mmCIF file of C-alpha atoms in Angstrom:
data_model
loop_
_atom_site.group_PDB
_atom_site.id
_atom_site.type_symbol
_atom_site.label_atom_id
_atom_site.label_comp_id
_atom_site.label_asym_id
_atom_site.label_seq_id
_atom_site.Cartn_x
_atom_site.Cartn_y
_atom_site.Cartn_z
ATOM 1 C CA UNK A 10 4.126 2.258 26.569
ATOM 2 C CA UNK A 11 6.415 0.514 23.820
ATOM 3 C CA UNK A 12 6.745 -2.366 22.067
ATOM 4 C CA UNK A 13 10.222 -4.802 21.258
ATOM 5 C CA UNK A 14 10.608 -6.287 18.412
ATOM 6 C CA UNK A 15 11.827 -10.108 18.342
ATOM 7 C CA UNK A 16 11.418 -10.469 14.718
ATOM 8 C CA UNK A 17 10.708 -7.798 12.114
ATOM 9 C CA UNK A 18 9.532 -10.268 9.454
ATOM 10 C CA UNK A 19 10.329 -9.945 5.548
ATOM 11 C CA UNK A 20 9.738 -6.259 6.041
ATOM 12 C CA UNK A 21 8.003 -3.706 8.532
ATOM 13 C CA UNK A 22 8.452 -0.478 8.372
ATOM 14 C CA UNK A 23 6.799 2.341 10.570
ATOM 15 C CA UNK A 24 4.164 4.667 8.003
ATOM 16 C CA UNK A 25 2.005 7.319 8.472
ATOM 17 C CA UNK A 26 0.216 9.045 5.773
ATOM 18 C CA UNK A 27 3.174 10.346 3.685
ATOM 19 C CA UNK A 28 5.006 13.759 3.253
ATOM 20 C CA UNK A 29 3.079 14.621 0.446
ATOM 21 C CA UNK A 30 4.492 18.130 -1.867
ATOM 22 C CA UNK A 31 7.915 17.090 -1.807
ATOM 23 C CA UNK A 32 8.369 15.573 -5.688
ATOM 24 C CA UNK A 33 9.593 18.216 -7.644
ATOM 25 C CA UNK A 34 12.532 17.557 -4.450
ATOM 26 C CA UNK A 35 12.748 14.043 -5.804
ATOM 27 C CA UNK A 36 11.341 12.143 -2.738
ATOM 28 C CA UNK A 37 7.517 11.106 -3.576
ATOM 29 C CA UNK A 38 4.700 11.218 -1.160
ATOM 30 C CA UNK A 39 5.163 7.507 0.042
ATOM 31 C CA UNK A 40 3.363 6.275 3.155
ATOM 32 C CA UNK A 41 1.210 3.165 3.366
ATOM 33 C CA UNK A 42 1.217 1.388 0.837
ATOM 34 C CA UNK A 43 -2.329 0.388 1.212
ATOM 35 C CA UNK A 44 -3.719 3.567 2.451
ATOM 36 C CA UNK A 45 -7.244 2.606 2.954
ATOM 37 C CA UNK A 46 -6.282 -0.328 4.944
ATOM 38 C CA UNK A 47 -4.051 1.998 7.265
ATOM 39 C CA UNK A 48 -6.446 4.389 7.640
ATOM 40 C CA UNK A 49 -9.393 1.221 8.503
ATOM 41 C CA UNK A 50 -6.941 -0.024 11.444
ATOM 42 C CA UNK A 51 -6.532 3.235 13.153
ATOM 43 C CA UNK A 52 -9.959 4.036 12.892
ATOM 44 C CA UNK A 53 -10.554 0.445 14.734
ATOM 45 C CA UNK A 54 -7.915 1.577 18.018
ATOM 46 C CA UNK A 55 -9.334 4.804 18.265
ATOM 47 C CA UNK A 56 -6.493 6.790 16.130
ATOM 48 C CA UNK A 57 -6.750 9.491 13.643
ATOM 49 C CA UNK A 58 -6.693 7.828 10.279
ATOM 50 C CA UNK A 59 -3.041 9.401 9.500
ATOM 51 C CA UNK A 60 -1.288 8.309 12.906
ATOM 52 C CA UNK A 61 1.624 6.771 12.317
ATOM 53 C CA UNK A 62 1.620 2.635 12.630
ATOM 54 C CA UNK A 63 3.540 -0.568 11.549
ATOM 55 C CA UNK A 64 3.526 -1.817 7.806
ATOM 56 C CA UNK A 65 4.619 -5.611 7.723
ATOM 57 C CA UNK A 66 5.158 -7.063 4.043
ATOM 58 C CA UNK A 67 4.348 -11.111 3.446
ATOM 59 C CA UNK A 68 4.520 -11.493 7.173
ATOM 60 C CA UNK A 69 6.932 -12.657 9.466
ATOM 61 C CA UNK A 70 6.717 -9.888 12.816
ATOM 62 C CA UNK A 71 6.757 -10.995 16.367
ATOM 63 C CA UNK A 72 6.413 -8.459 18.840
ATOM 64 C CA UNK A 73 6.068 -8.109 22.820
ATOM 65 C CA UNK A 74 3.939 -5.709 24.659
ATOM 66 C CA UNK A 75 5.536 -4.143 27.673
ATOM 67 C CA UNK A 76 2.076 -2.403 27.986
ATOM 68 C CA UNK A 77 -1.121 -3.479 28.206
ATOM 69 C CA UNK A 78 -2.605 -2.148 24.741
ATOM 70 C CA UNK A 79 -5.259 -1.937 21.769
ATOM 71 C CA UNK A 80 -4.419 -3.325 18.743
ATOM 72 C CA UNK A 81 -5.751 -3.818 15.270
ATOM 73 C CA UNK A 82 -4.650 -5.714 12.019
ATOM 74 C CA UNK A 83 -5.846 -4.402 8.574
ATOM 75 C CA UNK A 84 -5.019 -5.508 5.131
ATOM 76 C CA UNK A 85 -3.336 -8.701 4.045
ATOM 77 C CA UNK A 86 -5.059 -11.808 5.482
ATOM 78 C CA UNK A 87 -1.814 -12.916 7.437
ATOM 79 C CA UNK A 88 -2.204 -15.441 10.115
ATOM 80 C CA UNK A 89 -1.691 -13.712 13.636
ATOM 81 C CA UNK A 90 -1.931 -15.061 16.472
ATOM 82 C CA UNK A 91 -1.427 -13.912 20.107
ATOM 83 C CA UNK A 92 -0.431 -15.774 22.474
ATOM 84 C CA UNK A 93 -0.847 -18.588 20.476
ATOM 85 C CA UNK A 94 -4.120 -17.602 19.509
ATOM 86 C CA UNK A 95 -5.610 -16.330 16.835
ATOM 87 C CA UNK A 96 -6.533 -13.178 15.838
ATOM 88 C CA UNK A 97 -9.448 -11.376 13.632
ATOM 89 C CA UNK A 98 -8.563 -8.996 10.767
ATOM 90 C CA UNK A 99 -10.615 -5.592 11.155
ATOM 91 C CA UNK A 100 -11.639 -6.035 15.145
ATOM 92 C CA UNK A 101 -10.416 -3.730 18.003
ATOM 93 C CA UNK A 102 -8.444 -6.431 20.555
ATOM 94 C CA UNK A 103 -6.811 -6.222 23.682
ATOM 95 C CA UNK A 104 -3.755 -7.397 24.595
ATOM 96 C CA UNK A 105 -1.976 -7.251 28.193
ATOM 97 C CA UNK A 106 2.017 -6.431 29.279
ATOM 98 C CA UNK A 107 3.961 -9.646 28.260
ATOM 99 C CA UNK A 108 2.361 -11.183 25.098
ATOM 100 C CA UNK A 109 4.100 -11.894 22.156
ATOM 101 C CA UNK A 110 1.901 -10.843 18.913
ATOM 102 C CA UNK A 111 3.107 -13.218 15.953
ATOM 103 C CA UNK A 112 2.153 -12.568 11.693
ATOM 104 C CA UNK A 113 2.902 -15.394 9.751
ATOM 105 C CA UNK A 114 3.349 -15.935 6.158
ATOM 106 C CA UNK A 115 0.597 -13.832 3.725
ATOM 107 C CA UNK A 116 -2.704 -15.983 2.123
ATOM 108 C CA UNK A 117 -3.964 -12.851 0.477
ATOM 109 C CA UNK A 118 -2.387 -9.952 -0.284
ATOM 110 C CA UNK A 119 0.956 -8.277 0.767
ATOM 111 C CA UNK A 120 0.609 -6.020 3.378
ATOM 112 C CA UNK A 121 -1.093 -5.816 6.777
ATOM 113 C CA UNK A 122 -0.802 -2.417 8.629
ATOM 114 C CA UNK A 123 -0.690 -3.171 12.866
ATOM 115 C CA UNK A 124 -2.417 0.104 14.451
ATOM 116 C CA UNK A 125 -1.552 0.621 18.193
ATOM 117 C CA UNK A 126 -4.325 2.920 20.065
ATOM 118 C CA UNK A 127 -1.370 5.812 20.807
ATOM 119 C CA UNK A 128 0.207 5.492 17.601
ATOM 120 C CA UNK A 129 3.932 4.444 16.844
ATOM 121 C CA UNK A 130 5.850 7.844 18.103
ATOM 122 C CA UNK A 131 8.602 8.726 15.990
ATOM 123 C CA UNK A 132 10.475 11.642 14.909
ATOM 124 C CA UNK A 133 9.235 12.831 11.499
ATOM 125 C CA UNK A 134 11.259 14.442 8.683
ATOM 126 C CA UNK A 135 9.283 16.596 5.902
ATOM 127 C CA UNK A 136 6.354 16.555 8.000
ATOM 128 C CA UNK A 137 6.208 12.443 8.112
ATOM 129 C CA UNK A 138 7.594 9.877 10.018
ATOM 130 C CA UNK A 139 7.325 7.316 6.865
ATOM 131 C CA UNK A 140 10.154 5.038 6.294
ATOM 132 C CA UNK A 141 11.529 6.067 2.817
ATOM 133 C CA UNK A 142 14.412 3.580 2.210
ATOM 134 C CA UNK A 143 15.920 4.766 -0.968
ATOM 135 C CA UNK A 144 17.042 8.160 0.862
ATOM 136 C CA UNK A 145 17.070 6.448 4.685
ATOM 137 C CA UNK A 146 14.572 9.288 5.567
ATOM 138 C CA UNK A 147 12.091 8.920 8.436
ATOM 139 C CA UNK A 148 10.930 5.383 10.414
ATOM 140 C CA UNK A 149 13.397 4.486 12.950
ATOM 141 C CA UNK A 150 17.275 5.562 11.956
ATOM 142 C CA UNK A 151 15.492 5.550 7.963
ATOM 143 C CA UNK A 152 15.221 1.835 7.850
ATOM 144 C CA UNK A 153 13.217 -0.991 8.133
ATOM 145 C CA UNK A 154 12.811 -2.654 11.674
ATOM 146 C CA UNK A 155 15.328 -4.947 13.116
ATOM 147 C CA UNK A 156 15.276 -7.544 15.816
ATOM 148 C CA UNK A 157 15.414 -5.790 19.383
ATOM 149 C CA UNK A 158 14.368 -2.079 18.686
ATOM 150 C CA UNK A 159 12.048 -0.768 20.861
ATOM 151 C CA UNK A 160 9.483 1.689 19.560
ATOM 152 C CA UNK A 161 7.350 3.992 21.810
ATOM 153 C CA UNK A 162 4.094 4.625 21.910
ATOM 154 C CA UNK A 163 1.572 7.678 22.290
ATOM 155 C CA UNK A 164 -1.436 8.057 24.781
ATOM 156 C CA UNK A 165 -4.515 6.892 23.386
ATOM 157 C CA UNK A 166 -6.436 9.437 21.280
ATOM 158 C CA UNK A 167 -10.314 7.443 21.679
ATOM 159 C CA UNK A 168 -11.918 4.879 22.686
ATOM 160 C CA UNK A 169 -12.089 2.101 20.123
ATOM 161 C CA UNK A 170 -14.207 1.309 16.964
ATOM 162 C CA UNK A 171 -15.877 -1.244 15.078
ATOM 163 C CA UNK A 172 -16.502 -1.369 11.478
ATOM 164 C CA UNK A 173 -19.218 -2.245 9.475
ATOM 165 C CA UNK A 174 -19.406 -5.511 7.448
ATOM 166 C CA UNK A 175 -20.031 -3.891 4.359
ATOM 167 C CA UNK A 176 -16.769 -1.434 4.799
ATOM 168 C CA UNK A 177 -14.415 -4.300 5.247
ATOM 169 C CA UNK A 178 -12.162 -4.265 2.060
ATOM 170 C CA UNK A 179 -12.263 -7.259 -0.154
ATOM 171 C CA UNK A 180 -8.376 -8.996 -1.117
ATOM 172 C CA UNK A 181 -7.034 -11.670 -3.304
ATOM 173 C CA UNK A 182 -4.167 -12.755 -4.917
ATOM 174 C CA UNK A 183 -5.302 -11.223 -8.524
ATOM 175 C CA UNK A 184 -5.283 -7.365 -7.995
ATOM 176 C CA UNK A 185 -7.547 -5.841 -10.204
ATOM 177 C CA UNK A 186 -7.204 -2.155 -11.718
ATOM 178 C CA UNK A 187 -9.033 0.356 -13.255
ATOM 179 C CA UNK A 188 -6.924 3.079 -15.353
ATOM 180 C CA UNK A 189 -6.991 5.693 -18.169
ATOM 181 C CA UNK A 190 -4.497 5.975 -21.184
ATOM 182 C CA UNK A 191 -1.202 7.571 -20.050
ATOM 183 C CA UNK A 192 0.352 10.058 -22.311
ATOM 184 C CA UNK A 193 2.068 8.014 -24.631
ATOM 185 C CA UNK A 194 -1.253 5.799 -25.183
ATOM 186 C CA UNK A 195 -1.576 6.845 -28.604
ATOM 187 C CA UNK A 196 2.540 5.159 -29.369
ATOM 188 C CA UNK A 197 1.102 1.894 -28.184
ATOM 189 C CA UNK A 198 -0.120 -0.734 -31.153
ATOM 190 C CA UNK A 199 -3.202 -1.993 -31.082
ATOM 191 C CA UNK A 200 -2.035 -5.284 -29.780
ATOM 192 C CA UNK A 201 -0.193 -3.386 -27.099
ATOM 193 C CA UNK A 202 -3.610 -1.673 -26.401
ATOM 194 C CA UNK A 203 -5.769 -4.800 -26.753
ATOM 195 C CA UNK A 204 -3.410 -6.842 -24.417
ATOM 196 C CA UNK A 205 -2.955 -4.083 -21.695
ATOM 197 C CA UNK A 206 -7.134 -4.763 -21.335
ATOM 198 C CA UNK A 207 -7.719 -8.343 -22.074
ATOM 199 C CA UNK A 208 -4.557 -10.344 -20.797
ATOM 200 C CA UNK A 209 -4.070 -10.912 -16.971
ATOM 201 C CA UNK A 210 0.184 -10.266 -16.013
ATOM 202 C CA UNK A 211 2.272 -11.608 -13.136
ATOM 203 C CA UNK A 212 4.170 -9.430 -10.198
ATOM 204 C CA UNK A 213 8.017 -10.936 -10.458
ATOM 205 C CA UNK A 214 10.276 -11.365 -7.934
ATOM 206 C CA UNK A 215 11.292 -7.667 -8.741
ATOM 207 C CA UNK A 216 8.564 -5.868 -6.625
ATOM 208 C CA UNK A 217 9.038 -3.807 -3.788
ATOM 209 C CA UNK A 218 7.412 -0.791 -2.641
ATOM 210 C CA UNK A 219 8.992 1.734 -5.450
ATOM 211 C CA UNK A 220 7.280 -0.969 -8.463
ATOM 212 C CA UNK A 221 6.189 -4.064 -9.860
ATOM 213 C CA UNK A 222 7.864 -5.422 -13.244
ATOM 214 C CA UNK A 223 4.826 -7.571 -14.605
ATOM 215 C CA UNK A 224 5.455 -10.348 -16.954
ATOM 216 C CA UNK A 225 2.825 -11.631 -19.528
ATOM 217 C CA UNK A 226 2.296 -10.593 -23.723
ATOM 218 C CA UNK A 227 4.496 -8.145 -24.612
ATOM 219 C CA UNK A 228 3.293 -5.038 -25.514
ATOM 220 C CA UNK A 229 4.914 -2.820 -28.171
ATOM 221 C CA UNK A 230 4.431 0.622 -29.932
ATOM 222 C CA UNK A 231 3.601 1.545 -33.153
ATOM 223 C CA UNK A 232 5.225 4.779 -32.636
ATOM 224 C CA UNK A 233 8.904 4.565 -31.565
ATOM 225 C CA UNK A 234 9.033 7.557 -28.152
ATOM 226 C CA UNK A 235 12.329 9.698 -27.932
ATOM 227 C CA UNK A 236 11.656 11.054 -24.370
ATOM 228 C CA UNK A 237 13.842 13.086 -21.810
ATOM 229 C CA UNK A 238 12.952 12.020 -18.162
ATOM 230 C CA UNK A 239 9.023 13.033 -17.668
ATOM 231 C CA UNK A 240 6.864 12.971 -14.174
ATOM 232 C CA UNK A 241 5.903 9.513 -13.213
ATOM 233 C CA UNK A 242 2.932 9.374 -10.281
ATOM 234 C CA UNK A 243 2.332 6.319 -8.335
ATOM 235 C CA UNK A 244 0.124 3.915 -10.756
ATOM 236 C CA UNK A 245 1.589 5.177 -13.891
ATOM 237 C CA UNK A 246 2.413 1.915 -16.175
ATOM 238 C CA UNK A 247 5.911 2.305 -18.119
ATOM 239 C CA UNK A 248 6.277 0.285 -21.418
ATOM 240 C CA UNK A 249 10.416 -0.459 -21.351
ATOM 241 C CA UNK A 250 12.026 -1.696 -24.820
ATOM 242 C CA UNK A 251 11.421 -5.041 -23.825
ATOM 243 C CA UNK A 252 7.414 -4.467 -23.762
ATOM 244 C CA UNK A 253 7.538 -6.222 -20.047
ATOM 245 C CA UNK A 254 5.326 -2.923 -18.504
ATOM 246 C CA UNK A 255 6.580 -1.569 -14.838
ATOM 247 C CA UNK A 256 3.983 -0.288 -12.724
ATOM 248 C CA UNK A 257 4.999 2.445 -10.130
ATOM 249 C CA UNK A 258 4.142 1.773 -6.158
ATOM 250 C CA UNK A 259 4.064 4.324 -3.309
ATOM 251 C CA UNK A 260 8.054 4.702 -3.432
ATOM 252 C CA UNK A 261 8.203 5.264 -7.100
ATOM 253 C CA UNK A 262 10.661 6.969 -8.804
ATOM 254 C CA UNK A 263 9.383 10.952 -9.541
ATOM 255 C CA UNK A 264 10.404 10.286 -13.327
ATOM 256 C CA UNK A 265 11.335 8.241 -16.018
ATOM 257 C CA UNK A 266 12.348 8.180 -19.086
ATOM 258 C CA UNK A 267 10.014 5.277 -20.683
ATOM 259 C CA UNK A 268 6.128 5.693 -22.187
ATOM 260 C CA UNK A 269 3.546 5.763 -19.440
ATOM 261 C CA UNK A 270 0.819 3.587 -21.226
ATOM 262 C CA UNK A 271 -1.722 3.668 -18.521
ATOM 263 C CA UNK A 272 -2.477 5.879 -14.965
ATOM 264 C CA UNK A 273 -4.640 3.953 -11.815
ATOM 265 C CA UNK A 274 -6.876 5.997 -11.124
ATOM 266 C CA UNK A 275 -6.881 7.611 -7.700
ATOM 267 C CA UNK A 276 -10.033 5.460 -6.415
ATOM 268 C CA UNK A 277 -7.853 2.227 -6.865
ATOM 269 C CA UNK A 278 -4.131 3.383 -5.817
ATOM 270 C CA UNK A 279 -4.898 1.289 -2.551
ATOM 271 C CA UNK A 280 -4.885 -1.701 -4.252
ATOM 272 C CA UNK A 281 -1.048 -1.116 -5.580
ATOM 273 C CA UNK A 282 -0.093 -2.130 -2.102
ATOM 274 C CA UNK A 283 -1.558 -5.049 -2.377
ATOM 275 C CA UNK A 284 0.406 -6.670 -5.034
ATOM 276 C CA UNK A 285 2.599 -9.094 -4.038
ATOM 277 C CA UNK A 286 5.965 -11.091 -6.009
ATOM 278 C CA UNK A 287 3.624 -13.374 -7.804
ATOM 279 C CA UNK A 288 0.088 -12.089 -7.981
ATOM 280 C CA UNK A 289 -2.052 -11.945 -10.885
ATOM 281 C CA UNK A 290 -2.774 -7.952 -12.081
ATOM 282 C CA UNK A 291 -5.448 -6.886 -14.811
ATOM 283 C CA UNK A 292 -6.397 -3.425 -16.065
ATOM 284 C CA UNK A 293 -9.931 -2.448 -16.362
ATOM 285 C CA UNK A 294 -10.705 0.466 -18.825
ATOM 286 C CA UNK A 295 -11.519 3.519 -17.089
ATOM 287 C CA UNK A 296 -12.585 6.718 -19.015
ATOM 288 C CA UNK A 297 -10.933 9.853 -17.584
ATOM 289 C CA UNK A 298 -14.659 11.691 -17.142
ATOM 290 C CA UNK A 299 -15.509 8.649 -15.223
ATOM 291 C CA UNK A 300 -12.507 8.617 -12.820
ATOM 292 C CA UNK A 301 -13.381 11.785 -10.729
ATOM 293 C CA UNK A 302 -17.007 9.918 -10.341
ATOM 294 C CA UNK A 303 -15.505 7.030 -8.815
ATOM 295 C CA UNK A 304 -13.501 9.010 -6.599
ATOM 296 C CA UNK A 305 -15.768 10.622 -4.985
ATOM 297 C CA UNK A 306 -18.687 7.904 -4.450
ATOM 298 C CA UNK A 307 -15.387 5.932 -2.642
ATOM 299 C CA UNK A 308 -14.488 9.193 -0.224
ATOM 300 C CA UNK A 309 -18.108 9.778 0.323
ATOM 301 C CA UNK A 310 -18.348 6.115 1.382
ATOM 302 C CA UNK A 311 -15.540 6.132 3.722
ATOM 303 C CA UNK A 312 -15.441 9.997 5.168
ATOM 304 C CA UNK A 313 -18.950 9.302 7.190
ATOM 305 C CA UNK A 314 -16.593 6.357 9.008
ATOM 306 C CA UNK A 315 -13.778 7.581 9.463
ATOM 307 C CA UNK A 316 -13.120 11.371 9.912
ATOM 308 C CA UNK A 317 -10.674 13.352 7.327
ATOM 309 C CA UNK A 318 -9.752 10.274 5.420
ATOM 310 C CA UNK A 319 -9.418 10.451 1.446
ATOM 311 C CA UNK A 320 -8.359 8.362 -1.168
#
């Protein structure tokens, strides 16, 4: 079984679920960007949650089938269609030896994960087969897909799912957050703090899957911060001298050198996948005691559907 690929779109990349362990080596855990979504379109083909599948950012893929097959699209509405015909987001589908599976431009969201039943098979590196693209690690020859590679696929591991209306995760184009203070919360001035909470910002054109520099009020300290580089996690917001905050993605760098004002919490790191060059983001407060809470009503919610999975 394997799949060619006539057009890779903006950007699709083959991702499992990361090579966690690895930062104080300087390569972060990566993986899908949007793990819940990942893990949801497995689930739907039959997969484990962490097999490894395709990642396509803002759309743009077209694919052939040598194979008959089970597919499943998660994540960013995208219009797909097959065979001319169009597709539903979340829903086991077959296709048959010959079609031509295209993803068109993204209405909500940024990326949709395409789960084969089988699984992408690739060689893996740290434990992972996730394309890393800073170091050229993992995926196919440590890049994104091109026009014409053919990527095999696995036996299927089950017979397909469906999921429940209620599990089906809700996008738009303004990504909503919940966090906790950072370490260098206390530098911040209160307008720095106030805005942060109360004032939506706006993904730029600089946004890939290592960060998002957001534009909108500009937040400053009270407290200048002398720092040496210090561990950044994916979902830790930097404040830069020119108070236009950077928020770290899956890829992000292991550490920087500028105040972290805010963390995501863990519940909501998901969502950072979602963000695409122009969205609307707010932060929600999110008290730290409260955080651990909300992690694991969301795990409990999900583990009874889908086997292993965590946030």
């Amino acid at each position: 079984m394997s799949l060619t690929v006539l057009h890779a779109g903006t950007q699709t990349m083959i991702m499992d679920a990361g090579r966690p362990g690895h930062r104080h080596q300087g390569i972060p855990g990566g993986g899908a960007a949007d793990r819940l979504s990942f893990a949801i379109a497995n689930h739907l083909v039959g997969n484990r949650w962490d097999t490894p599948a395709l990642e396509c950012a803002l759309g743009g893929l077209h694919i052939r089938f040598e194979r008959d097959a089970i597919i499943a699209i998660s994540g960013a509405e995208m219009w797909s269609q097959n065979q001319g015909l169009n597709l539903p987001l979340n829903k086991a589908l077959h296709v048959e030896a010959g079609d031509i599976l295209t993803m068109s431009f993204t209405r909500a969201g940024c990326r949709a994960y395409l789960a084969i039943a089988g699984g992408i098979t690739a060689t893996p590196f740290m434990g992972s087969v996730s394309t890393y693209l800073p170091a050229a690690l993992g995926g196919l020859d440590g890049g994104a897909l091109k026009t014409g590679d053919v990527l095999p696929v696995g036996e299927p591991q089950g017979a397909p799912n469906s999921l429940p209306k209620g599990h089906v995760p809700n996008l738009s184009n303004h990504i909503v957050l919940r966090a906790s203070g950072g370490p260098e919360w206390d530098a911040l001035s209160d307008a720095g703090k106030r805005y942060l909470f109360t004032t939506p910002f706006y993904a730029t054109a600089a946004t890939d899957r290592m960060g998002t520099r957001l534009k909108g009020d500009q937040i400053t300290l009270e407290t200048p911060v002398k720092m040496t580089s210090s561990p950044l996690l994916p979902g830790s917001l930097q404040v830069p001298p020119d108070g236009q905050p950077i928020l770290a993605l899956a890829d992000g760098h292991c550490t920087g050198g500028y105040a972290r004002a805010l963390q995501v919490i863990q519940a909501d790191l998901w969502l950072l996948g979602q963000i695409a060059p122009g969205a609307a983001v707010s932060f929600r407060r999110c008290f730290p005691e409260d955080a651990p809470k909300i992690l694991r009503g969301k795990n409990s919610f999900y583990a009874g559907l889908i086997p292993g999975f965590s946030f």
